[in-house]
């Protein structure tokens, strides 16, 4: 059995990816210092897969503590690295926390990957690296713009660090650029657990619909789009998760070392904020209490993916449509109040 180390394994995308890896025959261990997640996810993973996942509660900015994982598990053949701070606004207030946490963790993991022969390294990147693109949909060759936040800068720098390291050492690197992950596993045993008031659209919608928030704001409807609200590429978290399994299988099968490849993980469909709200209202039967507010600083007008490269090279296809994204997100929100 190939053992895969998943960092941030208790997080939203990490937990969904662990489920998919297990269902595709991989042995998985997790490392998560629980600074942004809880081990509640591990119970959900066990409920879905029947497997108890070992989670090391370790801060990856401590290289010595992280090395202990590799000493305990000499058969780690791959690493999927999710663990990072990811709140755009917080990164503007605390840039050094973001640079230290996101980049020191990555450097330590890559040093240990080369030392302990964990040849396949998958890096959790984000469409945020594109900034405000001149043309959409964006392909993996679309020129990157200056990052709009320290969070975005850590993703751009992270990609460069992985690319340089895989070229210098016999590693195989894959950079996965997520668009907007939403929704929950169909079992409703795992889902998104935002900390504090949700910044992202879909948890803001579901928390407003369930009454945890009195009202939500649409951040601007005066953009040059079909209905004035921003366009994004919302993608079900399970489609993102399965892309990680396919990327790992692709890397192991091809065994191309000193090599790094980039894949966009989006559906290829651009959806406006108001269309997302309408889709939610349709599947939930709830009339959402929202108002049109001012634009949000840092928001880009529109971005969505050209995902041809992932479809062709990984054999990946999205299985969940927008209504299913909203349905599972709503079922998950309702499960939290039970
Ligand atoms: C989407 C749209 C908002 C909340 C960010 C990160 C990205 C990734 C996903 C980590 C925007 C609008 C939102 C609300 C609203 N994170 N909105 N009312 O900003 O596209 O991406 O999260 O990897 O890297 O940048 O996602 O969900 O915050 O916003 O109108 O209450 O919804 O203005 O147009 P975003 P989002």
XYZ file of C-alpha atoms and ligand atoms in Angstrom:
374
model
C 0.000 0.000 0.000
C 1.367 3.429 -0.911
C 1.243 5.730 2.124
C 0.307 9.315 1.440
C 0.882 12.160 3.899
C -1.971 14.692 3.755
C -1.180 17.958 5.507
C -4.216 19.918 6.682
C -6.083 16.612 6.642
C -8.725 17.873 9.112
C -9.580 20.814 6.878
C -12.392 21.162 4.351
C -10.630 20.024 1.166
C -8.147 17.841 3.047
C -10.854 15.703 4.650
C -12.748 15.249 1.378
C -9.496 14.270 -0.358
C -8.629 11.702 2.333
C -12.026 10.045 1.734
C -11.337 9.863 -1.999
C -7.778 8.549 -1.522
C -8.978 5.772 0.796
C -11.754 4.818 -1.621
C -9.063 4.502 -4.297
C -6.814 2.187 -2.302
C -4.286 4.548 -0.699
C -3.041 4.351 2.896
C -3.302 7.862 4.406
C -1.879 9.672 7.409
C -2.774 13.238 8.302
C -0.897 16.080 9.955
C -2.955 19.012 11.164
C -2.183 21.334 14.119
C -5.926 22.079 14.404
C -5.287 25.837 14.266
C -7.977 26.205 11.588
C -9.825 22.885 11.817
C -11.052 20.281 14.303
C -10.646 16.495 14.490
C -14.445 16.346 14.035
C -13.610 15.741 10.356
C -11.822 12.485 11.236
C -15.050 11.094 12.685
C -16.806 11.950 9.448
C -14.061 10.281 7.405
C -14.381 7.138 9.546
C -18.178 7.186 9.139
C -17.816 7.281 5.334
C -14.841 4.942 4.869
C -14.766 2.830 8.034
C -11.110 3.861 8.456
C -9.603 5.558 11.510
C -7.079 8.115 10.261
C -3.968 8.855 12.322
C -3.602 12.633 12.657
C -0.325 14.112 13.927
C -1.097 17.341 15.801
C 2.128 18.998 14.720
C 3.041 22.527 13.579
C 4.794 22.140 10.233
C 6.880 25.258 10.936
C 8.791 22.980 13.347
C 11.011 20.867 11.081
C 12.129 18.539 13.867
C 8.546 17.744 14.872
C 7.573 17.232 11.233
C 10.555 14.928 10.616
C 9.236 12.562 13.300
C 6.352 11.686 10.951
C 8.803 10.522 8.283
C 10.782 8.538 10.854
C 7.572 6.830 12.013
C 6.424 6.216 8.409
C 9.413 5.445 6.149
C 7.050 4.306 3.352
C 5.549 7.722 2.572
C 5.619 7.876 -1.234
C 3.656 11.103 -1.691
C 2.619 14.300 0.044
C -0.514 16.339 -0.590
C 0.077 19.712 1.026
C -3.102 21.601 2.001
C -2.049 23.072 5.359
C -1.912 26.855 5.035
C -3.655 29.983 6.275
C -6.105 31.117 3.586
C -8.107 34.151 4.708
C -7.438 36.949 2.240
C -8.418 39.760 4.624
C -6.467 38.324 7.581
C -3.372 38.030 5.385
C -3.448 41.791 4.779
C -3.555 42.442 8.552
C -0.940 39.777 9.462
C 1.382 39.272 6.462
C 4.310 37.889 8.473
C 2.116 35.206 10.062
C 1.147 34.163 6.517
C 4.676 34.204 5.098
C 6.074 32.295 8.074
C 3.311 29.715 8.294
C 2.634 29.090 4.630
C 6.202 29.214 3.342
C 8.262 27.729 6.219
C 5.891 24.746 6.370
C 6.313 24.207 2.633
C 10.116 24.448 2.745
C 10.336 21.934 5.608
C 8.061 19.475 3.825
C 10.060 19.701 0.602
C 13.348 19.253 2.480
C 11.957 16.144 4.165
C 10.408 14.868 0.929
C 13.829 14.892 -0.745
C 15.513 13.419 2.340
C 12.986 10.594 2.838
C 12.244 9.862 -0.816
C 8.590 10.994 -0.845
C 8.796 11.475 -4.597
C 5.295 12.781 -5.442
C 4.459 16.258 -4.151
C 1.055 17.813 -4.772
C 0.683 21.476 -3.834
C -2.637 23.123 -3.017
C -2.653 26.301 -5.065
C -5.442 28.665 -6.029
C -6.886 30.677 -8.908
C -5.922 33.651 -6.781
C -2.455 33.396 -8.375
C -3.956 34.799 -11.607
C -4.967 38.070 -9.932
C -7.396 40.017 -12.139
C -6.914 38.282 -15.532
C -7.008 40.233 -18.815
C -8.847 37.404 -20.553
C -11.114 34.605 -19.309
C -11.392 31.688 -19.107
C -7.835 31.363 -17.797
C -5.560 28.528 -18.870
C -2.472 27.278 -17.011
C -0.429 29.460 -19.371
C -2.314 32.670 -18.530
C 0.228 35.184 -17.251
C 0.095 35.666 -13.469
C -0.554 39.173 -12.183
C 0.809 40.724 -8.998
C -0.956 38.992 -6.125
C -3.797 41.047 -4.622
C -2.972 39.939 -1.056
C -0.170 38.369 1.006
C -2.259 35.175 0.933
C -2.156 35.206 -2.869
C 1.569 36.009 -2.761
C 2.219 32.917 -0.604
C 0.496 30.789 -3.245
C 2.555 32.343 -6.063
C 5.790 31.970 -4.075
C 4.772 28.461 -3.042
C 4.377 27.441 -6.677
C 7.852 28.798 -7.469
C 9.386 26.986 -4.488
C 7.827 23.670 -5.583
C 8.891 24.185 -9.218
C 12.490 25.045 -8.290
C 12.750 22.139 -5.843
C 11.332 19.506 -8.185
C 13.766 20.637 -10.902
C 16.783 20.462 -8.558
C 15.829 17.166 -6.893
C 14.306 13.998 -8.276
C 10.777 14.901 -7.252
C 7.580 15.001 -9.283
C 5.561 18.129 -8.509
C 1.956 18.937 -9.333
C 0.368 22.348 -8.694
C -3.423 22.266 -8.438
C -5.079 25.671 -8.842
C -8.517 25.484 -7.199
C -11.233 27.864 -8.231
C -14.043 28.196 -5.659
C -14.604 24.940 -3.748
C -18.134 24.649 -2.313
C -20.604 22.028 -1.120
C -20.262 18.947 1.095
C -19.786 15.187 0.733
C -23.136 13.598 -0.312
C -23.134 11.588 2.941
C -23.279 14.948 4.788
C -20.749 13.487 7.230
C -18.111 16.101 6.331
C -18.353 19.656 5.030
C -17.079 23.193 5.446
C -16.670 24.547 9.006
C -15.807 28.250 8.657
C -14.289 29.887 11.736
C -16.226 32.991 12.827
C -18.310 34.995 10.371
C -17.933 33.351 6.928
C -16.140 35.434 4.321
C -16.900 33.037 1.455
C -20.173 33.223 -0.464
C -21.709 29.793 0.010
C -21.279 29.481 3.785
C -22.601 33.061 4.075
C -25.662 31.965 2.078
C -26.314 28.824 4.117
C -25.727 30.515 7.496
C -28.124 33.299 6.519
C -30.705 30.777 5.315
C -30.527 28.787 8.567
C -30.723 31.978 10.658
C -27.197 31.989 12.101
C -26.738 35.318 10.274
C -29.655 37.789 10.122
C -28.883 38.934 6.576
C -26.126 38.770 3.994
C -24.765 41.320 1.571
C -24.092 40.955 -2.118
C -20.826 42.837 -2.465
C -21.755 45.014 -5.400
C -24.028 44.662 -8.416
C -22.525 47.416 -10.554
C -19.799 45.370 -12.234
C -19.601 44.955 -16.024
C -21.158 41.473 -15.947
C -24.495 40.088 -17.159
C -26.284 40.929 -13.931
C -23.772 43.304 -12.333
C -22.450 40.852 -9.729
C -19.029 39.142 -9.783
C -18.398 35.944 -11.697
C -16.617 32.939 -10.187
C -16.099 29.251 -11.033
C -17.796 27.355 -8.197
C -16.767 23.704 -8.050
C -17.940 20.891 -5.783
C -15.379 19.946 -3.145
C -15.702 16.252 -4.087
C -14.695 17.051 -7.669
C -11.659 18.886 -6.277
C -10.910 15.916 -4.004
C -11.059 13.333 -6.787
C -8.734 15.463 -8.920
C -6.084 14.998 -6.199
C -6.382 11.214 -6.398
C -6.145 11.338 -10.191
C -3.138 13.689 -10.003
C -1.366 11.338 -7.599
C -2.098 8.304 -9.778
C -0.874 10.284 -12.811
C 2.343 11.227 -11.029
C 3.010 7.683 -9.782
C 2.220 6.127 -13.179
C 4.411 8.563 -15.135
C 7.254 8.705 -12.590
C 8.522 11.888 -14.260
C 11.048 13.377 -11.841
C 12.635 16.820 -12.006
C 9.213 17.719 -13.411
C 6.395 20.022 -12.296
C 2.964 20.337 -13.907
C 0.073 22.759 -13.337
C -3.657 21.988 -13.518
C -6.674 24.306 -13.227
C -9.414 22.754 -11.096
C -12.561 24.583 -12.092
C -15.756 23.515 -13.894
C -15.192 25.938 -16.770
C -18.517 27.656 -15.976
C -18.646 31.247 -14.739
C -21.525 31.898 -12.343
C -22.532 35.299 -10.923
C -23.212 35.860 -7.232
C -26.900 36.481 -7.946
C -27.135 33.301 -10.044
C -25.552 31.343 -7.175
C -28.153 32.772 -4.783
C -30.957 31.899 -7.217
C -29.653 28.322 -7.487
C -29.600 28.060 -3.702
C -33.172 29.405 -3.385
C -34.345 26.910 -6.004
C -32.893 23.820 -4.330
C -33.588 24.879 -0.727
C -36.991 26.490 -1.150
C -35.694 29.254 1.140
C -36.016 32.896 0.112
C -32.645 34.338 1.069
C -32.523 37.537 3.130
C -29.868 39.570 1.303
C -29.258 43.137 0.287
C -27.025 44.723 -2.304
C -24.088 46.354 -0.544
C -20.911 48.110 -1.669
C -18.162 46.363 -3.586
C -15.658 44.391 -1.433
C -12.062 45.639 -1.588
C -9.808 43.219 -3.454
C -12.572 41.439 -5.361
C -11.881 40.748 -9.004
C -14.753 41.127 -11.472
C -14.689 37.751 -13.147
C -12.631 34.588 -13.354
C -13.335 31.044 -14.421
C -11.234 28.155 -15.655
C -10.301 26.541 -18.884
C -9.942 23.003 -17.453
C -9.010 21.192 -20.688
C -5.539 20.249 -19.399
C -6.901 18.417 -16.331
C -9.684 16.773 -18.370
C -7.268 15.527 -21.022
C -4.194 14.605 -18.929
C -5.877 13.383 -15.712
C -9.059 11.985 -17.243
C -10.949 14.222 -14.803
C -14.584 15.250 -15.258
C -16.761 17.229 -12.857
C -19.612 15.128 -11.500
C -21.545 17.760 -9.511
C -23.509 20.689 -10.954
C -24.339 24.007 -9.271
C -27.644 22.775 -7.838
C -25.916 19.751 -6.271
C -23.282 22.065 -4.829
C -25.993 24.157 -3.213
C -28.058 21.142 -2.106
C -25.167 19.467 -0.284
C -24.043 22.773 1.230
C -27.572 23.319 2.559
C -27.958 19.737 3.882
C -24.594 20.113 5.638
C -25.602 23.444 7.250
C -28.835 21.887 8.489
C -26.891 18.910 9.898
C -24.855 21.273 12.096
C -27.879 22.393 14.077
C -29.142 18.889 14.791
C -17.000 34.967 -4.105
C -17.913 36.099 -4.573
C -17.698 38.099 -3.273
C -19.474 36.694 0.437
C -11.572 33.447 -2.061
C -10.076 33.381 -2.131
C -9.686 32.189 -2.948
C -10.305 30.971 -2.327
C -11.824 31.095 -2.282
C -8.754 30.012 -0.781
C -17.200 37.451 -4.551
C -19.115 37.529 -3.177
C -18.983 36.718 -0.863
C -20.622 37.459 0.778
C -20.730 38.252 -1.485
N -9.810 30.772 -1.027
N -19.612 37.495 -1.794
N -21.217 38.206 -0.206
O -13.129 35.882 -3.020
O -13.645 34.458 -5.070
O -12.074 33.602 -3.365
O -12.098 32.276 -1.500
O -8.110 29.331 -1.514
O -8.287 32.078 -2.939
O -9.610 34.543 -2.786
O -14.477 33.728 -2.832
O -16.576 33.154 -1.715
O -15.149 35.040 -0.749
O -16.402 35.387 -2.880
O -21.295 38.963 -2.355
O -21.129 37.478 1.940
O -19.006 36.220 -3.656
O -17.733 39.507 -3.340
O -17.666 38.230 -5.645
P -13.335 34.548 -3.624
P -15.660 34.311 -1.952
